[in-house]
mmCIF file of C-alpha atoms in Angstrom:
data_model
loop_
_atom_site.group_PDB
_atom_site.id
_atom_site.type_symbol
_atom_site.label_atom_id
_atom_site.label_comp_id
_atom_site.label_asym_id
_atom_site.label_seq_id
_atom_site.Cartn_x
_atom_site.Cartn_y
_atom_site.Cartn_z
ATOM 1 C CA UNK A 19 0.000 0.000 0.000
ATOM 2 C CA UNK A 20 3.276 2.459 0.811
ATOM 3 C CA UNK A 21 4.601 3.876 -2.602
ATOM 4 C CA UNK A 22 8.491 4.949 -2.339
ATOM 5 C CA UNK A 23 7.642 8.523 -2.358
ATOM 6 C CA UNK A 24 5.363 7.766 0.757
ATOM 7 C CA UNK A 25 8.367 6.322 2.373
ATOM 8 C CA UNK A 26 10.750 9.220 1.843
ATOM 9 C CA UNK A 27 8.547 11.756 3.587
ATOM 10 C CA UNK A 28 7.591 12.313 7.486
ATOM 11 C CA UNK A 29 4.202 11.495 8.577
ATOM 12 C CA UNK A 30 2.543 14.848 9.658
ATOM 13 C CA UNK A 31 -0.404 12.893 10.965
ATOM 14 C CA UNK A 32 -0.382 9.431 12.733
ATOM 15 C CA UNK A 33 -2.337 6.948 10.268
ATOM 16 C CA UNK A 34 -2.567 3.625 11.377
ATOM 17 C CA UNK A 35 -1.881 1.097 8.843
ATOM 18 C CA UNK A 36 -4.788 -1.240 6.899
ATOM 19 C CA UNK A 37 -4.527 -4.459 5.220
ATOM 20 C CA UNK A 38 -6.009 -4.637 2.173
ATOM 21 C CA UNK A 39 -9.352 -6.739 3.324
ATOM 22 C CA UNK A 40 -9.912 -4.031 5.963
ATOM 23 C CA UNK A 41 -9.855 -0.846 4.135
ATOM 24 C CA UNK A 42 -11.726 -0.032 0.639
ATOM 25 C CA UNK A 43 -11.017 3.362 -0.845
ATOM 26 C CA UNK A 44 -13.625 3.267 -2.860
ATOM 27 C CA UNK A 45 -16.171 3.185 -0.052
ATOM 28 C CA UNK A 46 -17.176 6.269 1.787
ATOM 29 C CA UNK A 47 -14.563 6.365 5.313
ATOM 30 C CA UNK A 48 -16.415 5.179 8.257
ATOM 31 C CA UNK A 49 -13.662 6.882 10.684
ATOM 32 C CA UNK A 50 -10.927 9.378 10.741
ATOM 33 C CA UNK A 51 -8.071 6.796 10.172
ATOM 34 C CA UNK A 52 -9.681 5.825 7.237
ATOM 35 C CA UNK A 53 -10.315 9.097 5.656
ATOM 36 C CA UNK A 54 -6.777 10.507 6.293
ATOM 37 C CA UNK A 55 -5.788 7.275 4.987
ATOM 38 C CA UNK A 56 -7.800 7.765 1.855
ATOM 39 C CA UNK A 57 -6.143 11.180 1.249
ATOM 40 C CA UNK A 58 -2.532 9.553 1.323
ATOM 41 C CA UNK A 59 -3.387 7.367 -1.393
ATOM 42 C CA UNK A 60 -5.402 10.271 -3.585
ATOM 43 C CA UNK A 61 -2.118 12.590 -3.056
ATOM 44 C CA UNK A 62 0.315 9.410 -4.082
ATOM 45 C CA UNK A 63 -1.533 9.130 -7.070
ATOM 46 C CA UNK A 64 -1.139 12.794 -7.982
ATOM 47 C CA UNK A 65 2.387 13.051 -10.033
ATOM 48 C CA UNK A 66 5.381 15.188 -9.053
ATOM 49 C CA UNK A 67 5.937 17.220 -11.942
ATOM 50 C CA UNK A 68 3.225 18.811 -13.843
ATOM 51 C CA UNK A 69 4.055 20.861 -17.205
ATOM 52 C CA UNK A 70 1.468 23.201 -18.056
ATOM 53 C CA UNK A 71 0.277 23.551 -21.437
ATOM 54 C CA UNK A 72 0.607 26.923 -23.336
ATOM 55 C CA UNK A 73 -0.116 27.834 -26.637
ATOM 56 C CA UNK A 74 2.937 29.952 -27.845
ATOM 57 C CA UNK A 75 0.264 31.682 -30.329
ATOM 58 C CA UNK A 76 -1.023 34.001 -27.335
ATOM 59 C CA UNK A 77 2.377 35.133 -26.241
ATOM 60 C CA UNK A 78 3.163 36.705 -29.551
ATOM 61 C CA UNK A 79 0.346 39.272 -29.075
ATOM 62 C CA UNK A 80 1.423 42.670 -28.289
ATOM 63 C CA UNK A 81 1.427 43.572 -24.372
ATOM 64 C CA UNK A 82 1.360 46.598 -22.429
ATOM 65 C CA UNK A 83 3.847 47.108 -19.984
ATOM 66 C CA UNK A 84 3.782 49.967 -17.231
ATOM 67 C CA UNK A 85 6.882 50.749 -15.961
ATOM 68 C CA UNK A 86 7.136 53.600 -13.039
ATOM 69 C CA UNK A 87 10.847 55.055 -12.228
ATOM 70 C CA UNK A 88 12.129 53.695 -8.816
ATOM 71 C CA UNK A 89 14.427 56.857 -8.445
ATOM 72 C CA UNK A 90 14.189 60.482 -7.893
ATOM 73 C CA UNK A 91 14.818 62.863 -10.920
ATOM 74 C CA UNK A 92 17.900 64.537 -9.920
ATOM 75 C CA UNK A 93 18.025 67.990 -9.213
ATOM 76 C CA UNK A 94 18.907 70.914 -12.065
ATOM 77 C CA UNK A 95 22.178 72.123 -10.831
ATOM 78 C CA UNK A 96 21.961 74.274 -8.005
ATOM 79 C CA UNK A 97 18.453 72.872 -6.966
ATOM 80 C CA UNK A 98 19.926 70.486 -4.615
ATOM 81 C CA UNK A 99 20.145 70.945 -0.695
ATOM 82 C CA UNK A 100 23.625 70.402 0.871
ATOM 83 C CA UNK A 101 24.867 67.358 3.159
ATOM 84 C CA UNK A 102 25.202 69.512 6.086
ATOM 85 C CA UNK A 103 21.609 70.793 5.303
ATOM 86 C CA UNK A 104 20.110 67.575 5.405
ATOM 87 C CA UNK A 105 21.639 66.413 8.265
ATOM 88 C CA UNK A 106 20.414 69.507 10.205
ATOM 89 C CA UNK A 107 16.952 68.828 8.637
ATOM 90 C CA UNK A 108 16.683 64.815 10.136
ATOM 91 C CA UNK A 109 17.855 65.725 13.189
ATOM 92 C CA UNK A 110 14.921 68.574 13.463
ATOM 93 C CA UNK A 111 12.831 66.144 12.334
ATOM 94 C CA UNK A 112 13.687 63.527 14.791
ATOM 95 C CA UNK A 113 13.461 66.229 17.403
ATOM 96 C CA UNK A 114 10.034 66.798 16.662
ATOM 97 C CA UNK A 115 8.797 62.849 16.057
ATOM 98 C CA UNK A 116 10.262 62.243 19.830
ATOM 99 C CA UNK A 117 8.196 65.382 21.189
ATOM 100 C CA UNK A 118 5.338 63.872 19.097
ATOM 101 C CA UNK A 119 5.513 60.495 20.932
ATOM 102 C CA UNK A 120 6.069 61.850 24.637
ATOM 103 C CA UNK A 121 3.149 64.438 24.585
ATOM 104 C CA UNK A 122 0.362 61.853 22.745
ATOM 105 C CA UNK A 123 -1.396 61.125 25.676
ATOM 106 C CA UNK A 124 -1.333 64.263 27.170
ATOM 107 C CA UNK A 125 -2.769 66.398 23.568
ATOM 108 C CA UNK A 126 -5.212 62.890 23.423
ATOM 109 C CA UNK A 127 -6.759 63.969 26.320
ATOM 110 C CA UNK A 128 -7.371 67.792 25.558
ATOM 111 C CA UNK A 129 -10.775 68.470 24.182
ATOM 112 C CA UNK A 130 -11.203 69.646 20.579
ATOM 113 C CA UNK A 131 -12.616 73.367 19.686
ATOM 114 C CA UNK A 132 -16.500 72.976 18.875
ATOM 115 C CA UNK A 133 -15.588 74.364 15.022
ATOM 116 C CA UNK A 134 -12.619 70.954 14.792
ATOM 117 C CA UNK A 135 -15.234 68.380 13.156
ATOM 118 C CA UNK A 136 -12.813 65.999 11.547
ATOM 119 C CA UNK A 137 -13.979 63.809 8.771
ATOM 120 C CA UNK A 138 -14.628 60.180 8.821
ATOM 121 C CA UNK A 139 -11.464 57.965 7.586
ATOM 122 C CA UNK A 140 -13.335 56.993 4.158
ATOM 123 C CA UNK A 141 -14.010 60.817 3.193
ATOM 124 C CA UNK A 142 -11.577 61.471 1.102
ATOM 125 C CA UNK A 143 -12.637 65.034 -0.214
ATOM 126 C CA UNK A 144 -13.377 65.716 3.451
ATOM 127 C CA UNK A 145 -10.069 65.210 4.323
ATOM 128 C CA UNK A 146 -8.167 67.225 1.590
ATOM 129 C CA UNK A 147 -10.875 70.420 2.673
ATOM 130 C CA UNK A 148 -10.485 69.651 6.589
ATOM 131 C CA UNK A 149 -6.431 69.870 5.669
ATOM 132 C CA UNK A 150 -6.351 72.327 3.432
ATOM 133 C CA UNK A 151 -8.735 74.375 3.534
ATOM 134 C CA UNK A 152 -11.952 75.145 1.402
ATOM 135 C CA UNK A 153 -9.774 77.995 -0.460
ATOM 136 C CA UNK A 154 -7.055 75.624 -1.659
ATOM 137 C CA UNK A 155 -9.448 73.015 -2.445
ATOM 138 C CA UNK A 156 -11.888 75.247 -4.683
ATOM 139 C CA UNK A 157 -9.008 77.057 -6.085
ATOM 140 C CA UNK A 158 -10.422 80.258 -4.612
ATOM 141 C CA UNK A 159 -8.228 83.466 -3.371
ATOM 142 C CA UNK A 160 -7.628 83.379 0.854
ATOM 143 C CA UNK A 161 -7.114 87.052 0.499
ATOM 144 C CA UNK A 162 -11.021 88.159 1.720
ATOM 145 C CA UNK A 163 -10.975 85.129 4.371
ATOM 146 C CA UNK A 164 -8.431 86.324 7.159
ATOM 147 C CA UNK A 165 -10.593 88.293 8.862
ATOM 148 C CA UNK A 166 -10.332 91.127 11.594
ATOM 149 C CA UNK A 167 -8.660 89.903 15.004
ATOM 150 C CA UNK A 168 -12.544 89.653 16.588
ATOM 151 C CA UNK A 169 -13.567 87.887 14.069
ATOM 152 C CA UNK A 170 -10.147 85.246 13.732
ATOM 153 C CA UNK A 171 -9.382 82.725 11.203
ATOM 154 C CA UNK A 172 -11.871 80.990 9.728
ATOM 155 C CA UNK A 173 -9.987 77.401 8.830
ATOM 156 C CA UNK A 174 -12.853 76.165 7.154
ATOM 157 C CA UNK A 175 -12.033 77.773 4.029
ATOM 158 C CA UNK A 176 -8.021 77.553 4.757
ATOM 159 C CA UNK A 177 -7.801 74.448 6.312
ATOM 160 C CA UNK A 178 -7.116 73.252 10.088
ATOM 161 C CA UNK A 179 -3.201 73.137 10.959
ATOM 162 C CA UNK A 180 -1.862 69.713 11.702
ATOM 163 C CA UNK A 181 -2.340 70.569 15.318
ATOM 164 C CA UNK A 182 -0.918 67.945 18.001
ATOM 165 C CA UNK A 183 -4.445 67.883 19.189
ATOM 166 C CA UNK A 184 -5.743 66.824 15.711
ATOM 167 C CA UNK A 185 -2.619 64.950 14.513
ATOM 168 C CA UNK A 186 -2.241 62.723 17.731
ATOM 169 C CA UNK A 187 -6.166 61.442 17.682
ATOM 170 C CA UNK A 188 -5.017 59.850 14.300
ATOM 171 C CA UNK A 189 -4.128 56.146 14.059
ATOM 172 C CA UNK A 190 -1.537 54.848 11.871
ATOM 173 C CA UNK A 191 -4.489 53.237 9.746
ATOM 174 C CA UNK A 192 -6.223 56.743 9.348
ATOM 175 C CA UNK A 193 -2.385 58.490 8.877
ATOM 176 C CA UNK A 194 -1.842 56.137 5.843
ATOM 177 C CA UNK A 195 -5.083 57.157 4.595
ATOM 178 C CA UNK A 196 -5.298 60.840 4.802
ATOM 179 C CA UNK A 197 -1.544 60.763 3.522
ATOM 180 C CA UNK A 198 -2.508 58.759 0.735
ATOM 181 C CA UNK A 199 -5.527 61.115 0.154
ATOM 182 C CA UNK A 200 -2.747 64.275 0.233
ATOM 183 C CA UNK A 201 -0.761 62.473 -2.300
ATOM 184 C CA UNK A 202 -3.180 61.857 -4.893
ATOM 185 C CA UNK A 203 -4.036 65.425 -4.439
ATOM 186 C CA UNK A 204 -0.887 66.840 -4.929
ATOM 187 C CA UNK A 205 -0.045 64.802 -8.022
ATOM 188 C CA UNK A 206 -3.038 66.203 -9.548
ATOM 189 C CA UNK A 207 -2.666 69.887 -8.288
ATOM 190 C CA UNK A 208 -0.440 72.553 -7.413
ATOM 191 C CA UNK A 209 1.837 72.236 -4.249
ATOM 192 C CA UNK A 210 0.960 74.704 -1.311
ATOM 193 C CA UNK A 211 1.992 75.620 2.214
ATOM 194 C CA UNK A 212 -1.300 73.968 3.408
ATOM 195 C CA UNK A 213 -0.262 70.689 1.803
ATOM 196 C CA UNK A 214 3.512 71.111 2.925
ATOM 197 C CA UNK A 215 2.888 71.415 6.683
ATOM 198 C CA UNK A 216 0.275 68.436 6.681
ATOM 199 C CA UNK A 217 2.554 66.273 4.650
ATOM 200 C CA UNK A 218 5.673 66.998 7.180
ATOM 201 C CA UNK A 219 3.147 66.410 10.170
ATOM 202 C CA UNK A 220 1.601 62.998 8.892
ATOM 203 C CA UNK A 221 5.437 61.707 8.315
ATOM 204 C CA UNK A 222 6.285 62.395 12.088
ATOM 205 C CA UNK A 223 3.575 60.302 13.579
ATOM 206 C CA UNK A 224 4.053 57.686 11.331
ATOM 207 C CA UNK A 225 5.338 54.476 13.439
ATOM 208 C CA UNK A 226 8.787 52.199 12.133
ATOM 209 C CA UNK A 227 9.430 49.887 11.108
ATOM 210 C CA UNK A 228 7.233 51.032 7.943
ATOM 211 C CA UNK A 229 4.640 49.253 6.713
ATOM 212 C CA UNK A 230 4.565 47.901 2.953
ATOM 213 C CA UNK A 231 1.758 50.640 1.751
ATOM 214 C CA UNK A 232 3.498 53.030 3.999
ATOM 215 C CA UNK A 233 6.936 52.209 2.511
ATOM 216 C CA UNK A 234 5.321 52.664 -1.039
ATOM 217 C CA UNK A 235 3.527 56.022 -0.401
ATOM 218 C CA UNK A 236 6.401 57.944 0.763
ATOM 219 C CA UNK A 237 8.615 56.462 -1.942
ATOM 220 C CA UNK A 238 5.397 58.132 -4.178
ATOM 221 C CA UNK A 239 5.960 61.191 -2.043
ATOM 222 C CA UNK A 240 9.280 62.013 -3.051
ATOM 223 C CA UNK A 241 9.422 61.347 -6.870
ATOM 224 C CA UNK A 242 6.680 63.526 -7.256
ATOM 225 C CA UNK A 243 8.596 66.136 -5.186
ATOM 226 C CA UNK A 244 11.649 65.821 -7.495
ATOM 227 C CA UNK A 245 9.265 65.605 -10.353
ATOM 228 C CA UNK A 246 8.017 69.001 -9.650
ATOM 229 C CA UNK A 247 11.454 70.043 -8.350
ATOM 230 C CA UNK A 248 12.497 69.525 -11.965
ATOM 231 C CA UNK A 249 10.026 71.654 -13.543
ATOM 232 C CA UNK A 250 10.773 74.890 -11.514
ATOM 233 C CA UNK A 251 11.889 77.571 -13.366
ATOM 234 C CA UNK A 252 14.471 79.569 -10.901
ATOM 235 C CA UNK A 253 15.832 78.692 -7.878
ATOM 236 C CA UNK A 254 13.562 81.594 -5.988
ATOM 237 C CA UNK A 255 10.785 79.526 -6.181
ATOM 238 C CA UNK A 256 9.121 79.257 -2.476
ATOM 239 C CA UNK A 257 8.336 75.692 -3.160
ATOM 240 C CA UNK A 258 11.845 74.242 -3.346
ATOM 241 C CA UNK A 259 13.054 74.360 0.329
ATOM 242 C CA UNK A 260 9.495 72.600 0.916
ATOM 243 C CA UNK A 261 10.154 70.024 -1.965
ATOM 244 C CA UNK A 262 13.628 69.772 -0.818
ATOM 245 C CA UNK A 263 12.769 68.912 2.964
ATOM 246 C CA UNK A 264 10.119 66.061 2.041
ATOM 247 C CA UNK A 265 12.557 64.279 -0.215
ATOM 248 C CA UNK A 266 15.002 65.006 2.503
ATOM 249 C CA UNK A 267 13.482 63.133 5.388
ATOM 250 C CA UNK A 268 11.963 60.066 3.108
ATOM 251 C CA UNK A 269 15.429 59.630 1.965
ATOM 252 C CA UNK A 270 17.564 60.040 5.026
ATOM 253 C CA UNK A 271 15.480 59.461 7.651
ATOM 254 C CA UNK A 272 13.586 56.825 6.216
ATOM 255 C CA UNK A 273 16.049 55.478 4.775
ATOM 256 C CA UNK A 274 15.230 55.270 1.508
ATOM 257 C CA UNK A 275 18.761 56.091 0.309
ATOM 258 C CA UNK A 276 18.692 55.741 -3.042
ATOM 259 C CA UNK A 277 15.932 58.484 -3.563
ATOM 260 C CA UNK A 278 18.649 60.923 -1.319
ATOM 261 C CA UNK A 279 20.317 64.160 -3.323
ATOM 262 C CA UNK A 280 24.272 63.250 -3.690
ATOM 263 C CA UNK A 281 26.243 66.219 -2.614
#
């Protein structure tokens, strides 16, 4: 009843052995022994190599083939930050992750303003207006919306700050999220100060080791910055330190080191 292959390999489950006048395989089992027993001989029949058959006609069709760039687009000369700079920048930025971590509990605890309604994790145009703001998001001026100093700010139209008291009520499930909502945004828009400070905030409260999707969306983060970095005109440009920093601290401090500017 034992084929050689059957011999060769460890028994995972104890079977006890049947003669041949006590066990038919072609009955239904009557016990456990006798099923397990029946799927030893079903997987000895089964052979060891198996060559699938293709028909060489449908590979010859044409196929598509996205490929995406797993670098950043290097810098025009002069766009690039320095060594030194970038080291100052990660160390700020690890400053602020530790503060981040040790004051959670206590900003967790602190009640929200009546006017902070934050959206629910699957709104993702609620998210992109509650971050940046009504004005950014409808492409509208913020020049008529700063009001008097009775009157304040109204952040509806542009956009809460990433607040500890906001930021640290976010899990790392709702962080990927919203970041992933910023992302898509921004390769589809213009870059702003809005999206700058929410994209800096999101990336200190997110947890290491990464996660896969986290791992990817950063990556996503800074080609797009370089992307855009590529496409300024002069090195004035009030974006670059911004695009600069993000590629920065994905690179160095997230060690994704071969997105990092080369001195």
């Amino acid at each position: 009843m034992k084929s050689d292959a059957e011999d060769l390999m460890p028994r995972l489950l104890p079977v006890e052995d049947y003669d041949v006048e006590d066990f038919d395989p072609s009955i239904p089992p009557r016990n456990p022994q006798e099923y397990l027993r029946q799927v030893q001989l079903e997987a000895a029949k089964c052979p060891d190599v198996v060559v699938a058959q293709i028909d060489p006609k449908k590979l010859q069709k044409r196929q598509t083939v996205n490929v995406s760039l797993s670098t950043c687009q290097p810098a025009p000369d002069g766009y690039s930050p320095s060594l030194k700079w970038q080291q100052i920048q990660v160390a700020n930025f690890s400053a602020v992750r530790q503060s981040v971590v040790k004051h959670r509990a206590h900003w967790q605890a602190q009640a929200l303003d009546e006017n902070v309604m934050m959206p629910k994790v699957e709104d993702d145009e609620g998210w992109k207006k509650f971050c940046l703001g009504e004005n950014v998001y409808f492409r509208r001026s913020a020049i008529q919306d700063v009001t008097n100093e009775e009157m304040g700010i109204d952040y509806v139209k542009v956009g809460f700050p990433p607040l500890l008291s906001i930021v640290s009520r976010l899990n790392q499930s709702v962080i990927t999220q919203v970041l992933e909502y910023l992302i898509t945004w921004f390769e589809e828009e213009e870059f702003s100060p809005e999206l700058g400070r929410w994209m800096y905030a999101l990336l200190a409260c997110i947890e290491k080791p990464l996660l896969p999707e986290v791992h990817s969306l950063i990556r996503q983060l800074a080609r797009h910055c370089a992307a855009v970095r590529a496409r300024l005109e002069n090195k004035d440009d009030e974006r670059l330190s911004a695009l600069n920093l993000l590629i920065c601290l994905v690179a160095r401090y997230f060690e994704q080191n071969d997105l990092a500017d080369k001195e």
